[in-house]
Tab-separated table of C-alpha atoms and ligand atoms in Angstrom:
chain	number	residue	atom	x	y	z
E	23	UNK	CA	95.478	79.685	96.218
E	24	UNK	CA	92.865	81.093	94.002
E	25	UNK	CA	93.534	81.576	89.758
E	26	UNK	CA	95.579	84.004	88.874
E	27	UNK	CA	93.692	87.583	88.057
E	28	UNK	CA	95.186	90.844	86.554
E	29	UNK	CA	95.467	92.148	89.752
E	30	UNK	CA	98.087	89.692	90.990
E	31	UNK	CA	100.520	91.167	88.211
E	32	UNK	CA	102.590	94.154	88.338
E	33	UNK	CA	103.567	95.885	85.441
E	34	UNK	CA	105.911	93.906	84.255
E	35	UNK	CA	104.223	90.260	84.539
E	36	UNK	CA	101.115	92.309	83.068
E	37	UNK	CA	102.944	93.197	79.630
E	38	UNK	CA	103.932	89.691	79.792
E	39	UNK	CA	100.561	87.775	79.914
E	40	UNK	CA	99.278	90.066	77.212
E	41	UNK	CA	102.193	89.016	74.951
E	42	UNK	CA	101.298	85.771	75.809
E	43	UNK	CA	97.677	85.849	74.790
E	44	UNK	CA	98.792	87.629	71.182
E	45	UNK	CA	97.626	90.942	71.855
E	46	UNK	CA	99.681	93.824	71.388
E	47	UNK	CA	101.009	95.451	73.781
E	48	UNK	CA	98.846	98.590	74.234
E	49	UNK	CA	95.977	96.331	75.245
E	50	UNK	CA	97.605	96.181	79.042
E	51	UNK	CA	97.254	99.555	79.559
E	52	UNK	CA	93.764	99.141	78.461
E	53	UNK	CA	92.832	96.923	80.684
E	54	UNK	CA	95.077	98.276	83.453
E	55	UNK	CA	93.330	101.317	82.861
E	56	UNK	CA	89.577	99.749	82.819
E	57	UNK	CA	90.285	97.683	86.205
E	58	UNK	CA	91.928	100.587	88.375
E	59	UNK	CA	91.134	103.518	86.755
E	60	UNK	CA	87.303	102.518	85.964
E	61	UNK	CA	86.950	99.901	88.486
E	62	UNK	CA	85.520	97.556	86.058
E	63	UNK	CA	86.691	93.317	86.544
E	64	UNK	CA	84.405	92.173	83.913
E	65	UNK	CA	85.813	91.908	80.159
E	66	UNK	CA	82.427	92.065	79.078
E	67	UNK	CA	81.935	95.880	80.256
E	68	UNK	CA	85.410	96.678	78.826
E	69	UNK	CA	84.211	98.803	75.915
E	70	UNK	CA	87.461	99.831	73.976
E	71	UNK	CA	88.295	95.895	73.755
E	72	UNK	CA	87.043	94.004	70.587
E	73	UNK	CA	84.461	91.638	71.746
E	74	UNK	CA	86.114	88.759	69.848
E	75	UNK	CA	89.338	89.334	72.611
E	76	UNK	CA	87.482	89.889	75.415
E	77	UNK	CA	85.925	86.521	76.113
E	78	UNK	CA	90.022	85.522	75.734
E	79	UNK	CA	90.699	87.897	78.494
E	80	UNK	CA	88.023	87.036	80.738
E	81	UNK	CA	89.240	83.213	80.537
E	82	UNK	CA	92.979	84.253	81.018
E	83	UNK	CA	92.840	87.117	83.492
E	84	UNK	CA	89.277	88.130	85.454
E	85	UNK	CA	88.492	85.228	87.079
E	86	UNK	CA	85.108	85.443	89.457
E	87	UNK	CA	87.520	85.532	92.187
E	88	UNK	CA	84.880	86.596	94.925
E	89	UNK	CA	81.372	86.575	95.113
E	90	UNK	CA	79.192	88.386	97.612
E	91	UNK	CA	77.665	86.191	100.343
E	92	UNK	CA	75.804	88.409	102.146
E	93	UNK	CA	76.130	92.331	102.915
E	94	UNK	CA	74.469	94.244	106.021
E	95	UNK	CA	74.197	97.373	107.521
E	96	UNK	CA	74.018	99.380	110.186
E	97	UNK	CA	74.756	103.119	111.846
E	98	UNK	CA	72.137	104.720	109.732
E	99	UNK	CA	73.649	102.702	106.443
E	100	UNK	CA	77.120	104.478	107.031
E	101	UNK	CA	78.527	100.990	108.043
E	102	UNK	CA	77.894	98.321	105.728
E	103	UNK	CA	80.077	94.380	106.222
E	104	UNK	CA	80.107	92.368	102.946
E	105	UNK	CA	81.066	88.406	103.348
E	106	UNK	CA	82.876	87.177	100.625
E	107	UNK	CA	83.043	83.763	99.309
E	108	UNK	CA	86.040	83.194	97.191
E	109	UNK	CA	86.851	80.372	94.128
E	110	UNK	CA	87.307	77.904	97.216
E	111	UNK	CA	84.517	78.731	99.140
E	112	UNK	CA	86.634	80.549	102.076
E	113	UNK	CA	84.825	82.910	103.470
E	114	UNK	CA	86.115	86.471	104.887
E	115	UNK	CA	84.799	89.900	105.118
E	116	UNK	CA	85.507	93.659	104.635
E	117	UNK	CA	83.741	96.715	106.062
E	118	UNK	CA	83.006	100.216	104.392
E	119	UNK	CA	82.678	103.152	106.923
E	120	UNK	CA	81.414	106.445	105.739
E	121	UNK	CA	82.292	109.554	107.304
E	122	UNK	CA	81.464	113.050	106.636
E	123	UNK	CA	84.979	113.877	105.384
E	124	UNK	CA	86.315	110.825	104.399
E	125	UNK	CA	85.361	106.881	103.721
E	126	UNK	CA	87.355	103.971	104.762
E	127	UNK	CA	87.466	100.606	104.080
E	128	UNK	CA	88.478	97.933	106.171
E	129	UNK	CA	90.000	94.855	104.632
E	130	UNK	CA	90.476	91.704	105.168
E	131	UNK	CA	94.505	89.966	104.696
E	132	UNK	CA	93.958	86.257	105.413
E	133	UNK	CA	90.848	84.098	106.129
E	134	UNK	CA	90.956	83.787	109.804
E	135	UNK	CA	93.813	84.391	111.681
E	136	UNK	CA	96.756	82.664	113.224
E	137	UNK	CA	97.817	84.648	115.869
E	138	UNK	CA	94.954	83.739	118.828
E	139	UNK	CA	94.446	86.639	120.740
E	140	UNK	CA	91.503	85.648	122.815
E	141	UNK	CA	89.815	88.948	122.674
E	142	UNK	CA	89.379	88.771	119.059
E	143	UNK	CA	86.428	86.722	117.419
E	144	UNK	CA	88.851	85.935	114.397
E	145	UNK	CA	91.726	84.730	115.868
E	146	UNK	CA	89.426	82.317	117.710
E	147	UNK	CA	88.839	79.810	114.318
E	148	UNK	CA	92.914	80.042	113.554
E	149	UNK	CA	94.201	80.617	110.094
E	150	UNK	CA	92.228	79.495	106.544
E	151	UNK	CA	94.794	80.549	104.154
E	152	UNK	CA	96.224	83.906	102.451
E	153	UNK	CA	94.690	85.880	100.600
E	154	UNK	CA	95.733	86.544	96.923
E	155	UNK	CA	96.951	89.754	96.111
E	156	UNK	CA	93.967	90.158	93.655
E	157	UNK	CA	91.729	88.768	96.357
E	158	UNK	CA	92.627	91.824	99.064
E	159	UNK	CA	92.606	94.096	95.820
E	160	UNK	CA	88.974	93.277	94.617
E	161	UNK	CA	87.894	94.382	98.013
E	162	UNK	CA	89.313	97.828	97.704
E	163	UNK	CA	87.927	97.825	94.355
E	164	UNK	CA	84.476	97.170	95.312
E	165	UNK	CA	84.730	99.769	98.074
E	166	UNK	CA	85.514	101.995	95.691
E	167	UNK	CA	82.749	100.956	93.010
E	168	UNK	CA	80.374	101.433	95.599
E	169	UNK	CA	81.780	104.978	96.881
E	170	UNK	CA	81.439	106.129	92.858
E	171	UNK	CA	78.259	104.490	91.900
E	172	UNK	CA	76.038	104.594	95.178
E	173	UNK	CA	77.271	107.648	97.194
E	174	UNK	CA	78.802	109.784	94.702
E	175	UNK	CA	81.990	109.835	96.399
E	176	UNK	CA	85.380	109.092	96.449
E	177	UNK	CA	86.753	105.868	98.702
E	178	UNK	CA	89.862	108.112	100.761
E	179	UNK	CA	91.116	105.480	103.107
E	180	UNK	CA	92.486	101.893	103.190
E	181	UNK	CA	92.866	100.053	106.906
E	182	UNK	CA	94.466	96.471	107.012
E	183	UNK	CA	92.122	96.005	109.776
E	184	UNK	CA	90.243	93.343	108.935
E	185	UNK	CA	90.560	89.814	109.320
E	186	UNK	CA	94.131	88.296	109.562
E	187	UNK	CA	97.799	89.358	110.349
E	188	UNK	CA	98.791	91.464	107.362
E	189	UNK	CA	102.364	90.881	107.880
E	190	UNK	CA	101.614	87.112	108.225
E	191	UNK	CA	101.406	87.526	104.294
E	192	UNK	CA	103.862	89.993	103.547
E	193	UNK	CA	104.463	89.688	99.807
E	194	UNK	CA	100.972	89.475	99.012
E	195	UNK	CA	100.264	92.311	101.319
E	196	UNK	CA	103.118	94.217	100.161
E	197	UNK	CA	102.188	94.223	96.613
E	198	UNK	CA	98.897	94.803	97.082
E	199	UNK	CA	99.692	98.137	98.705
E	200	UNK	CA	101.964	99.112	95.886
E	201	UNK	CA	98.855	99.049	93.964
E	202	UNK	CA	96.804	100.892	95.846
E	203	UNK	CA	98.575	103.832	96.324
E	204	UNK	CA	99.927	104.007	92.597
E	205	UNK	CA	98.842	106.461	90.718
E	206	UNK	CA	95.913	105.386	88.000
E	207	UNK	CA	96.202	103.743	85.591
E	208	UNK	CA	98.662	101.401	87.549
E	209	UNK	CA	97.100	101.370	90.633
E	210	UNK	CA	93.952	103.159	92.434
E	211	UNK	CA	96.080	106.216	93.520
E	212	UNK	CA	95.069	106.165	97.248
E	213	UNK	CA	97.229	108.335	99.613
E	214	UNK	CA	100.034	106.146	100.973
E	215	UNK	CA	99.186	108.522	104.456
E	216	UNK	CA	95.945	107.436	103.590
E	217	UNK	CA	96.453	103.746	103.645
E	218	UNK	CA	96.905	101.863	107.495
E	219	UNK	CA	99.054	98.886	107.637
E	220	UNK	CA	97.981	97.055	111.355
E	221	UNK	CA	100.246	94.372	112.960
E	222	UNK	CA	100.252	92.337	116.093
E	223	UNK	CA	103.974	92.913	115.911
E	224	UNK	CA	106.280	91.308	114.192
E	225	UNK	CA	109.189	93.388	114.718
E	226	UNK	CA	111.399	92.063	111.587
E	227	UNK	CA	108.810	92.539	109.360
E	228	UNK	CA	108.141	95.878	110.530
E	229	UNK	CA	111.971	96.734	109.637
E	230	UNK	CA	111.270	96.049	106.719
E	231	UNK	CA	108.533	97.432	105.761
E	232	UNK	CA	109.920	100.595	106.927
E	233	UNK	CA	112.696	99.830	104.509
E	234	UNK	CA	110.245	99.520	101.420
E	235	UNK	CA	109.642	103.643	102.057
E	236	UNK	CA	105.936	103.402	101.100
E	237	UNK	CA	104.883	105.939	103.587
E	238	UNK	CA	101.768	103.885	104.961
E	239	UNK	CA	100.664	104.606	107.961
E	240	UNK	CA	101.713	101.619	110.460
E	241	UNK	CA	99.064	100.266	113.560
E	242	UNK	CA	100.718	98.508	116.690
E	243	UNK	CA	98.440	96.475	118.232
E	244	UNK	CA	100.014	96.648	121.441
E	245	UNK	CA	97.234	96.315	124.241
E	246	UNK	CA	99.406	96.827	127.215
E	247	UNK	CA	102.709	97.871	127.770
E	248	UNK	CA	104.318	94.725	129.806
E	249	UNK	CA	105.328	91.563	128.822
E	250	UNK	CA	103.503	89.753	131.398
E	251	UNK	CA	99.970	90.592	130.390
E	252	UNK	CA	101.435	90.758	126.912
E	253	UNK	CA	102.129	87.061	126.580
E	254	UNK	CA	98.799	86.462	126.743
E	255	UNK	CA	96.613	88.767	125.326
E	256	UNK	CA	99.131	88.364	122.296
E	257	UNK	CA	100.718	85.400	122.408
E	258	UNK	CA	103.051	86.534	119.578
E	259	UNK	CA	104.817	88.283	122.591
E	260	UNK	CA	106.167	85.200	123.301
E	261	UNK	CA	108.376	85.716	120.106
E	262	UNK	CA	108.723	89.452	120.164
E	263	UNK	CA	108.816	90.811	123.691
E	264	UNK	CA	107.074	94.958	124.285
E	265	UNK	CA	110.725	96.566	123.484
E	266	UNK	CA	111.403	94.405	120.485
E	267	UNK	CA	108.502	95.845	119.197
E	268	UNK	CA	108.642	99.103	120.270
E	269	UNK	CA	112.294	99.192	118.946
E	270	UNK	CA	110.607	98.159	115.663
E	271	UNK	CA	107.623	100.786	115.870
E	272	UNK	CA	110.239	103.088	115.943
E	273	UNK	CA	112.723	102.319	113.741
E	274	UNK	CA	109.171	102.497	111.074
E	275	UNK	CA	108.699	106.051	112.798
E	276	UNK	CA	112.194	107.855	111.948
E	277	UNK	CA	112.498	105.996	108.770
E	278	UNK	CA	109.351	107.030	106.983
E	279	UNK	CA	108.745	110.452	109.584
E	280	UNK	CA	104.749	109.041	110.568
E	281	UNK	CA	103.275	109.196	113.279
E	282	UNK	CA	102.512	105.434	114.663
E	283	UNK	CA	98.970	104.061	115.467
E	284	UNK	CA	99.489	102.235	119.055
E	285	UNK	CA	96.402	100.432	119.151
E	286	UNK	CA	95.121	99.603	122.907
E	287	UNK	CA	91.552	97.159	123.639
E	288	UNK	CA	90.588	98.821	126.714
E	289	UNK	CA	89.470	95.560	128.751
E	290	UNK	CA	87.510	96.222	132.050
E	291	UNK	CA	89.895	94.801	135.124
E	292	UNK	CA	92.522	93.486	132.277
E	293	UNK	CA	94.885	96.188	130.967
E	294	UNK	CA	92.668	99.527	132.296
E	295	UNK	CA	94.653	100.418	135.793
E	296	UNK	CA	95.935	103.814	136.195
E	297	UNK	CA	99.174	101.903	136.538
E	298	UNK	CA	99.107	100.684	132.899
E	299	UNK	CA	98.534	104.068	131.897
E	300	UNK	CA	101.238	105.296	133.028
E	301	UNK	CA	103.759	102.851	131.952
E	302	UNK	CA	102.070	102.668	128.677
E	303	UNK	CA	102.392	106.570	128.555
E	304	UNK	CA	106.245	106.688	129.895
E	305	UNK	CA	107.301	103.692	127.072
E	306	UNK	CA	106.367	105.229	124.397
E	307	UNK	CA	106.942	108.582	125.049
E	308	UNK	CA	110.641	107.015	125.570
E	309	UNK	CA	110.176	104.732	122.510
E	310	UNK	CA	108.334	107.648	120.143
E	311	UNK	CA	108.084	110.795	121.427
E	312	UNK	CA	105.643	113.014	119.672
E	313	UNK	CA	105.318	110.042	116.887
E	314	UNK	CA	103.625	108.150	118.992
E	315	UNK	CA	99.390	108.307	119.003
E	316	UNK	CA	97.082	106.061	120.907
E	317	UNK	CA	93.833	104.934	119.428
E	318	UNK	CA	91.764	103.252	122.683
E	319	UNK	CA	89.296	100.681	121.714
E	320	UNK	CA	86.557	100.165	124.224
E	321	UNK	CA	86.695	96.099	123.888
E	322	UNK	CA	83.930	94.796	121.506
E	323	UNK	CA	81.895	91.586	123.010
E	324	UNK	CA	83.317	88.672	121.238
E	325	UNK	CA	81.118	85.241	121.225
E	326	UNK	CA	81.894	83.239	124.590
E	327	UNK	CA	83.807	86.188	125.794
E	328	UNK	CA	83.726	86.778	129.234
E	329	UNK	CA	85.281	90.009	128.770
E	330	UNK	CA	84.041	93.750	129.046
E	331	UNK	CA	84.835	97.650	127.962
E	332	UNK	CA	86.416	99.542	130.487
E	333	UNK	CA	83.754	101.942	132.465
E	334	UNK	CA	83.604	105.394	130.830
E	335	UNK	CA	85.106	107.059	134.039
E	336	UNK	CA	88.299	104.557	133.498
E	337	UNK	CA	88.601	105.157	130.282
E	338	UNK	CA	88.926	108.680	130.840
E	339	UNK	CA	91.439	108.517	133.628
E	340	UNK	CA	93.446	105.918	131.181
E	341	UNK	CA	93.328	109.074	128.508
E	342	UNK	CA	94.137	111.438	131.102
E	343	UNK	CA	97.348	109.440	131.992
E	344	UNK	CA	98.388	108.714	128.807
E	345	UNK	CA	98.237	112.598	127.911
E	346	UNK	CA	99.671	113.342	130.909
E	347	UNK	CA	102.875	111.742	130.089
E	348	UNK	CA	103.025	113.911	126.615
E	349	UNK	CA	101.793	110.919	124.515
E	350	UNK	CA	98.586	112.082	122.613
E	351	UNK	CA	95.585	109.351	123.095
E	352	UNK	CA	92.166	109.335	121.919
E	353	UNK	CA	88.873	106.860	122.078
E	354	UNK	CA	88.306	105.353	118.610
E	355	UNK	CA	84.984	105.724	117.959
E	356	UNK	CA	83.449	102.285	117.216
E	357	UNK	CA	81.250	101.536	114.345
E	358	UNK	CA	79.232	98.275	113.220
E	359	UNK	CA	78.601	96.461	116.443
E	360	UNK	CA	75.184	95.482	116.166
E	361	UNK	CA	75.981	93.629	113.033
E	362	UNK	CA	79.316	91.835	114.112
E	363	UNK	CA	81.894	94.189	112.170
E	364	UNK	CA	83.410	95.939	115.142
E	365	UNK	CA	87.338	95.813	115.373
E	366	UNK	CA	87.714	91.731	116.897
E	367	UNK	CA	84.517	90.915	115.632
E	368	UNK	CA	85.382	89.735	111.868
E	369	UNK	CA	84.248	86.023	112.140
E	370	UNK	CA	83.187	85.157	108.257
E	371	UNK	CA	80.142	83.238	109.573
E	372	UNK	CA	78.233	82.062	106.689
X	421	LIG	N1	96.159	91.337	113.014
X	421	LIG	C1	96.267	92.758	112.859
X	421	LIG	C2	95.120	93.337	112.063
X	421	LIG	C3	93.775	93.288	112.767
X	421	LIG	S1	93.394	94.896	113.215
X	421	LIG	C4	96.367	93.405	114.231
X	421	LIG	O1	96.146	92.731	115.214
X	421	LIG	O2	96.730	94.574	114.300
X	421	LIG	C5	92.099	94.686	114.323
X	421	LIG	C6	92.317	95.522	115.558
X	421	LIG	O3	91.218	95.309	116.443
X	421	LIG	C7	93.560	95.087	116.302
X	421	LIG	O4	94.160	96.190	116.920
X	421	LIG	C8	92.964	94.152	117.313
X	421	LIG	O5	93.805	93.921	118.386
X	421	LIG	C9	91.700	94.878	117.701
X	421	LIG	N2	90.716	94.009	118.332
X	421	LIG	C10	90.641	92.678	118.260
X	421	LIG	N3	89.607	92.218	118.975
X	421	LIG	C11	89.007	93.298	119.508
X	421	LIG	C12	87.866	93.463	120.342
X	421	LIG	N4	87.147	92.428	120.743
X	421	LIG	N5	87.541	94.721	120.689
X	421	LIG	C13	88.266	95.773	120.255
X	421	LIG	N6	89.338	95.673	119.472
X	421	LIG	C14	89.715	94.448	119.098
């Protein structure tokens, strides 16, 4: 794992390494409120701390935990994919999207991925490590950095989306959310609605989530709606079969009162029959009722992927199905492909 960095600390372990260092105590609000209130990492641009203290805190604390490899855009410069490099040289990568009423960033939870769907370019390399806490942190801070000093805007939305299984690294995960959606100067005061928590389903872990009450937004990856197919488009199915997880989904639902993000690849001659529609429609309607929403991805091309989107006319009849069963469904619309940072496409390649 990487140093440790300010942003790995909560409150408590952040009054502590002050003390530590011999500074009183009202320095760790300063720098609390300099890293997620002003979204400045470096010591050296922290102007209410003495110079002589802040080389000491730069040593101690803000570590260069990532640098920028590369960064590309596309979609008019709305989409831009940064590869980072952290202390260890893993690579991984996070996307910005910018919308007309709102921004999102898409982070990144691991390097690689462990969980091998083969429709997804990450899972495809298997798992690096974890990422630190400060690590999936510095991402959302940069995204935000950039909203403020480049666009003269405001980053609204956080979506675990990127590479990895985020509840593959719960703890880290976990407390990295706490910080995001605390209130400045403790944390960068993002909407908990506002922040999307994706899984490939692993039912205990979304228990207990649910049972942390954060209000985040949860995303099922759940790609068809029997265990057959299931198995092996993800092979965590093995483990936790469709009504474990649906169980789970919506346990998350009445607990916390959100609506649940069922996300479905649409994958031409795969999971895209009328039949599937329907079954997908009548299970969660059972499962979630009017807390259910589908979010169809037309499949992005993955390297050495044989497989295709769904024709437009299927897709539609899919939606039409899905609706007609009283679930509500729509057709995310895909950003980044042309420069790899599509949902699935996440692949770190230096
Ligand atoms: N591991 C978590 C977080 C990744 S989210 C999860 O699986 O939910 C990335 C989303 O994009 C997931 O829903 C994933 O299944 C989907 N995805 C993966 N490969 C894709 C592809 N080639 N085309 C479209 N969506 C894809």
């Amino acid at each position: 794992m990487p140093p440790r960095h300010f942003a790995d600390l909560d409150e408590d372990a952040r009054a502590t390494a002050v003390a530590d260092l011999g500074l009183p105590a009202f320095r760790g609000k300063q720098l609390a409120n300099q890293y997620f209130g002003r979204l400045i990492a470096d010591p050296d641009r922290m102007t209410d701390l003495p110079a002589a203290v802040r080389s000491q805190v730069a040593r101690a604390l803000f570590p260069d935990l990532l640098t920028v490899v590369r960064s590309v855009s596309c979609d008019a410069g709305e989409t831009r994919k940064t590869l980072w490099r952290g202390h260890d040289g893993t690579t991984f990568e996070s996307v910005l999207m910018r919308y007309p009423q709102r921004t999102t960033v898409c982070i990144s939870s691991q390097a690689g991925c462990g969980m091998a769907c083969p429709f997804c370019a990450t899972g495809q390399a298997g798992l690096t490590r974890n990422l630190s806490t400060a690590e999936i942190l510095e991402q959302v801070r940069s995204a935000a950095a950039t909203m403020r000093d480049e666009h003269d805007g405001r980053l609204s939305n956080i979506v675990f989306m990127g590479m990895g299984e985020p509840l593959a690294n719960y703890n880290r995960v976990l407390a990295a959310v706490r910080r995001i959606i605390a209130p400045a100067p403790h944390g960068f005061g993002i909407s908990a609605r506002a922040v999307t928590v994706s899984t490939v389903g692993l039912a205990p872990a979304i228990r207990k989530l649910a049972d942390e009450r954060l209000g985040v937004t949860l995303a099922l990856s759940l790609h068809t709606p029997d265990d057959e197919l299931r198995d092996t488009l993800v092979p965590v199915n093995n483990r936790w079969k469709v009504s474990e997880v649906l169980d789970a989904a919506r346990y998350y639902a009445e607990a916390t009162g959100r609506r649940v993000s069922v996300e479905y690849a649409l994958i031409r001659d795969v999971n895209d029959q009328p039949w599937r529609a329907d079954m997908l429609g009548k299970k969660l309607h059972a499962a979630l009722g009017p807390l259910a929403h589908v979010n169809l991805i037309p499949l992005n091309p993955t390297p050495g992927s044989e497989w295709d989107a769904s024709p437009k006319p299927v897709e539609r009849e899919f939606v039409r199905r899905v609706r007609e069963r009283g679930v509500s469904c729509t057709v995310r619309d895909t950003r980044g492909r042309e420069i790899a940072a599509a949902c699935g496409q996440l692949a770190a390649q230096g």
